[in-house]
mmCIF file of C-alpha atoms in Angstrom:
data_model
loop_
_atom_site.group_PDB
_atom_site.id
_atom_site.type_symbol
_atom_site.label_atom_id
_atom_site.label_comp_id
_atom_site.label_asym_id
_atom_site.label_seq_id
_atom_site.Cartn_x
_atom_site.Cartn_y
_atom_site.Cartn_z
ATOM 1 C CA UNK A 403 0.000 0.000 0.000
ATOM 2 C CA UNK A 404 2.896 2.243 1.033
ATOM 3 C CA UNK A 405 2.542 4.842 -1.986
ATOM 4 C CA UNK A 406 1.213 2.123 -4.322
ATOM 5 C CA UNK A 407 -2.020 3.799 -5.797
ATOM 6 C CA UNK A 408 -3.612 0.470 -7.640
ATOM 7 C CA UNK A 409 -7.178 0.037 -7.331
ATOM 8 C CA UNK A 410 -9.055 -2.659 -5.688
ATOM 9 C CA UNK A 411 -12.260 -3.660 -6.674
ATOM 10 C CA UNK A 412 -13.974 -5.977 -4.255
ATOM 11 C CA UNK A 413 -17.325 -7.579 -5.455
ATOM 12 C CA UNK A 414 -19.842 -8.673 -3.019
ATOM 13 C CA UNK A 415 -22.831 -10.286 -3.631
ATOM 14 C CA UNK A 416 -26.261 -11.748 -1.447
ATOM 15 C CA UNK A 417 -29.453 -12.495 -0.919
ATOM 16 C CA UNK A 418 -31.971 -9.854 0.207
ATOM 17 C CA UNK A 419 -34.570 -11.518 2.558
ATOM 18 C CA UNK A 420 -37.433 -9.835 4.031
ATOM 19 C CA UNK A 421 -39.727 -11.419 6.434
ATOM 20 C CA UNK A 422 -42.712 -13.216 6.048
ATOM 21 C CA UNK A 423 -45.677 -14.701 7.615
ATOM 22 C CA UNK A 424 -48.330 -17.122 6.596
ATOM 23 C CA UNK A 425 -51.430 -18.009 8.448
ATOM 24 C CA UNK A 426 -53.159 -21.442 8.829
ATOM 25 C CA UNK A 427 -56.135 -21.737 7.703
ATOM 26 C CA UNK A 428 -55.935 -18.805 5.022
ATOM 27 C CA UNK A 429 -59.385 -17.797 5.681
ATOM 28 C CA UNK A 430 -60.969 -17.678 8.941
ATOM 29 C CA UNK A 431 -64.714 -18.062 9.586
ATOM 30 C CA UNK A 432 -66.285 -16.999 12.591
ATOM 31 C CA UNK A 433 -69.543 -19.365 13.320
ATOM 32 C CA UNK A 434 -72.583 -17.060 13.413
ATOM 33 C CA UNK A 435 -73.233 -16.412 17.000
ATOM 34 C CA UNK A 436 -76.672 -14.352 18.704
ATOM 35 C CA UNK A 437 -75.908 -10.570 20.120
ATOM 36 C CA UNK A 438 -73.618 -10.637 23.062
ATOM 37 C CA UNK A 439 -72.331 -14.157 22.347
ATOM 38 C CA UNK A 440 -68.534 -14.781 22.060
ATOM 39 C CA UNK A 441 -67.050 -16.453 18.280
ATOM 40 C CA UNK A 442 -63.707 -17.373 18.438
ATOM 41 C CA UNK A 443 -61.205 -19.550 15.733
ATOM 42 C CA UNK A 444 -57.588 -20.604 16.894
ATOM 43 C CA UNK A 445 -55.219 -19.539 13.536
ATOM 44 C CA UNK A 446 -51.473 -21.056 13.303
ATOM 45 C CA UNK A 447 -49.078 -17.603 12.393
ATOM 46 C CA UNK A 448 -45.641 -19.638 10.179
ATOM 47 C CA UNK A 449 -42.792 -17.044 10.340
ATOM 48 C CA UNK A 450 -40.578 -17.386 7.628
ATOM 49 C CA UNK A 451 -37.256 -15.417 6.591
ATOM 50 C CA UNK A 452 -36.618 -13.977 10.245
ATOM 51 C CA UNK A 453 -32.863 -13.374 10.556
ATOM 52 C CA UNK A 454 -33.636 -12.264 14.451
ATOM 53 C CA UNK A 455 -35.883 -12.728 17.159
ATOM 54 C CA UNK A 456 -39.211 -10.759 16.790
ATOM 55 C CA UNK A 457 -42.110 -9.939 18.959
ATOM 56 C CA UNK A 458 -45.315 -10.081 17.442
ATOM 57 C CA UNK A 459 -48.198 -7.545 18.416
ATOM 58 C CA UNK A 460 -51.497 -7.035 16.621
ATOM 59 C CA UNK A 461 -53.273 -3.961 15.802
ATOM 60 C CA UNK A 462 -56.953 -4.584 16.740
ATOM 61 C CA UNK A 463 -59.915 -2.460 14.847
ATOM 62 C CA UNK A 464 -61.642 0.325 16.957
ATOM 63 C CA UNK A 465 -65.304 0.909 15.872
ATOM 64 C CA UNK A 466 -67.632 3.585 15.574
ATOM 65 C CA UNK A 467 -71.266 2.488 15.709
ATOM 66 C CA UNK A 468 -74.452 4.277 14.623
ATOM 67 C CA UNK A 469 -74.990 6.156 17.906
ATOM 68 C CA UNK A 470 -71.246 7.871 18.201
ATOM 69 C CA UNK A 471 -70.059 4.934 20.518
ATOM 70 C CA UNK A 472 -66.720 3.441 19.923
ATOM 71 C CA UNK A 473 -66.289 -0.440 20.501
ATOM 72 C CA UNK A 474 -63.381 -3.505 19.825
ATOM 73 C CA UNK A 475 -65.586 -6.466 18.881
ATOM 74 C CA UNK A 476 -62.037 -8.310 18.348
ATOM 75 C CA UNK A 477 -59.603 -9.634 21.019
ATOM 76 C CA UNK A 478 -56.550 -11.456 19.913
ATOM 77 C CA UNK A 479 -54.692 -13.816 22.534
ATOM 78 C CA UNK A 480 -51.436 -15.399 21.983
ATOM 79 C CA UNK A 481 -52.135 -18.707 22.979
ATOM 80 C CA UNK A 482 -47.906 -20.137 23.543
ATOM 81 C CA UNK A 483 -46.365 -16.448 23.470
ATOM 82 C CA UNK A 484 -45.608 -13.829 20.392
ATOM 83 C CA UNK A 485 -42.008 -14.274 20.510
ATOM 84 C CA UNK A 486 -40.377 -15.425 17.161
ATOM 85 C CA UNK A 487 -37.774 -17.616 18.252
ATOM 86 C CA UNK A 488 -35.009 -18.915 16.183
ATOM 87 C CA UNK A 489 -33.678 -22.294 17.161
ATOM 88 C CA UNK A 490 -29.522 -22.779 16.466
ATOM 89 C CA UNK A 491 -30.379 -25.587 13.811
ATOM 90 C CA UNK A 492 -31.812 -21.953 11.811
ATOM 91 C CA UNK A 493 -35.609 -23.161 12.411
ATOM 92 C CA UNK A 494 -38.372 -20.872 13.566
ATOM 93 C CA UNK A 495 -41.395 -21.430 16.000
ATOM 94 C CA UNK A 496 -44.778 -21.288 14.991
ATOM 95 C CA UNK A 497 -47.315 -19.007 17.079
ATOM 96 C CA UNK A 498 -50.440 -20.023 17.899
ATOM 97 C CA UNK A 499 -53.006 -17.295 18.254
ATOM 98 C CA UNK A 500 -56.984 -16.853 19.257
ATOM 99 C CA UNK A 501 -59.078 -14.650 17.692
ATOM 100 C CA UNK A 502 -62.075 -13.692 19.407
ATOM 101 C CA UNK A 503 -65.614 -11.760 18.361
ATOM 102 C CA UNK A 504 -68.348 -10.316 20.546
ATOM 103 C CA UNK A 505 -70.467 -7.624 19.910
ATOM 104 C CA UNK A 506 -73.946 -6.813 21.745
ATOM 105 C CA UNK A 507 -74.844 -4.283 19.145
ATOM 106 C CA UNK A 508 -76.034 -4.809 15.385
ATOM 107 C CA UNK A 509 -73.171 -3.611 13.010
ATOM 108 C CA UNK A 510 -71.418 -3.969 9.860
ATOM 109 C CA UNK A 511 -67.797 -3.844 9.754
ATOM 110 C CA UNK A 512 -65.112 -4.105 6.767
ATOM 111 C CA UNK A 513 -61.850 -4.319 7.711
ATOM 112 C CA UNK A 514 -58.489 -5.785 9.187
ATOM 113 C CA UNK A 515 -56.035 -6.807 11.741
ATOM 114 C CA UNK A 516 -52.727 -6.435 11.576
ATOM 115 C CA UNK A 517 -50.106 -8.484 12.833
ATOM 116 C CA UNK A 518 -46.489 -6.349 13.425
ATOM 117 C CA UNK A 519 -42.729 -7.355 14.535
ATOM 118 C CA UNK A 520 -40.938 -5.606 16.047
ATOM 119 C CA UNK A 521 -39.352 -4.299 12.562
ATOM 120 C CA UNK A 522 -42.715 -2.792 11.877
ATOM 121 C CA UNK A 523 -43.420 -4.846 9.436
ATOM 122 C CA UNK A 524 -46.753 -5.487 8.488
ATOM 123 C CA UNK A 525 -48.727 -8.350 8.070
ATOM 124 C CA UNK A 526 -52.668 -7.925 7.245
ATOM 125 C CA UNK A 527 -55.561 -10.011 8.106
ATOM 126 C CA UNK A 528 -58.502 -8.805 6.690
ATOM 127 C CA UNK A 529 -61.973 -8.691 8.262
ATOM 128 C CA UNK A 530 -65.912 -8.596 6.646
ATOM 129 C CA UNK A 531 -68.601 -9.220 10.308
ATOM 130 C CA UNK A 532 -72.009 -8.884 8.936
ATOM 131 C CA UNK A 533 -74.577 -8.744 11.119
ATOM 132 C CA UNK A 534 -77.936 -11.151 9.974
ATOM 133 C CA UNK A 535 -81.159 -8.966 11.555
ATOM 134 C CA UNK A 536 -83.552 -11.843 10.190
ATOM 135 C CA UNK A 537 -81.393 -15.059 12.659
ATOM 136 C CA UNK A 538 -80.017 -11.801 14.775
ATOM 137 C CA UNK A 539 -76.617 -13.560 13.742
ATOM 138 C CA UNK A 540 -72.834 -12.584 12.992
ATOM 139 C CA UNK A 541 -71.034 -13.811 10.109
ATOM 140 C CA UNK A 542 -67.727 -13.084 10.313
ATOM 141 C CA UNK A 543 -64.730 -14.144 7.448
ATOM 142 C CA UNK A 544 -61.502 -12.729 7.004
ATOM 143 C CA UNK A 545 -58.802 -12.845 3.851
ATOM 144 C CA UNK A 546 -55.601 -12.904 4.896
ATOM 145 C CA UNK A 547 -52.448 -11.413 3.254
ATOM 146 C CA UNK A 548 -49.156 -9.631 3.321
ATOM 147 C CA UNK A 549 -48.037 -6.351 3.231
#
């Protein structure tokens, strides 16, 4: 190096990985449940492509209803913990989560839930409740995908 002015070139190369999560089922349904009455559905969350250990939090809906009142039909429970763990043979823990629905007021909702690490990524889960006046009924399905 001492006054020697060559140039170096140095090529690097790699893989850019961002992470992922998939849900089990894909689609949740909700059985239809009278006013007041609690729906829930257990969903597997598969982390994929974490290079560190995450904590998982979810974003629950607020709702306005037709009178001004705001209410959270939803409650999410982690059912093992929301830590991502990575094992040292490079595998990753699956969470197991609980999704809950009550509501003792009619309403119609469109919308989602999202699932975040720590990274702030974002991982969407998306909701349609219909309330049935005629069996005074919720149906309740969700679409889930990535951001």
């Amino acid at each position: 190096l001492n006054d020697n002015l060559s140039t170096y070139i140095i090529t690097l190369s790699g893989t850019l990985r961002s992470p992922k999560m998939s849900f089990h089922p894909p689609f949740l349904m909700l059985m239809p449940v009278p006013l007041g009455v609690e729906t829930e559905e257990v969903i597997t969350i598969i982390p994929q492509d974490f290079i560190r250990q995450s904590r998982i939090t979810v974003k629950v809906p607020e709702l306005e209803l037709a009178d001004g009142t705001r209410t959270c039909p939803f409650s999410v429970k982690f059912l093992e913990g929301q830590d991502i763990v990575l094992s040292s043979g490079g595998t990753i823990n699956e969470l197991t989560c609980r999704i809950s629905f009550r509501s003792a007021k009619p309403m119609s909702f469109l919308g989602e839930l999202l699932f975040i690490d720590q990274e702030e990524n974002r991982f969407l889960e998306q909701q349609t409740i219909v309330f049935l006046p005629y069996t005074r009924t919720w149906r309740c399905t969700a679409l889930i995908k990535k951001l």
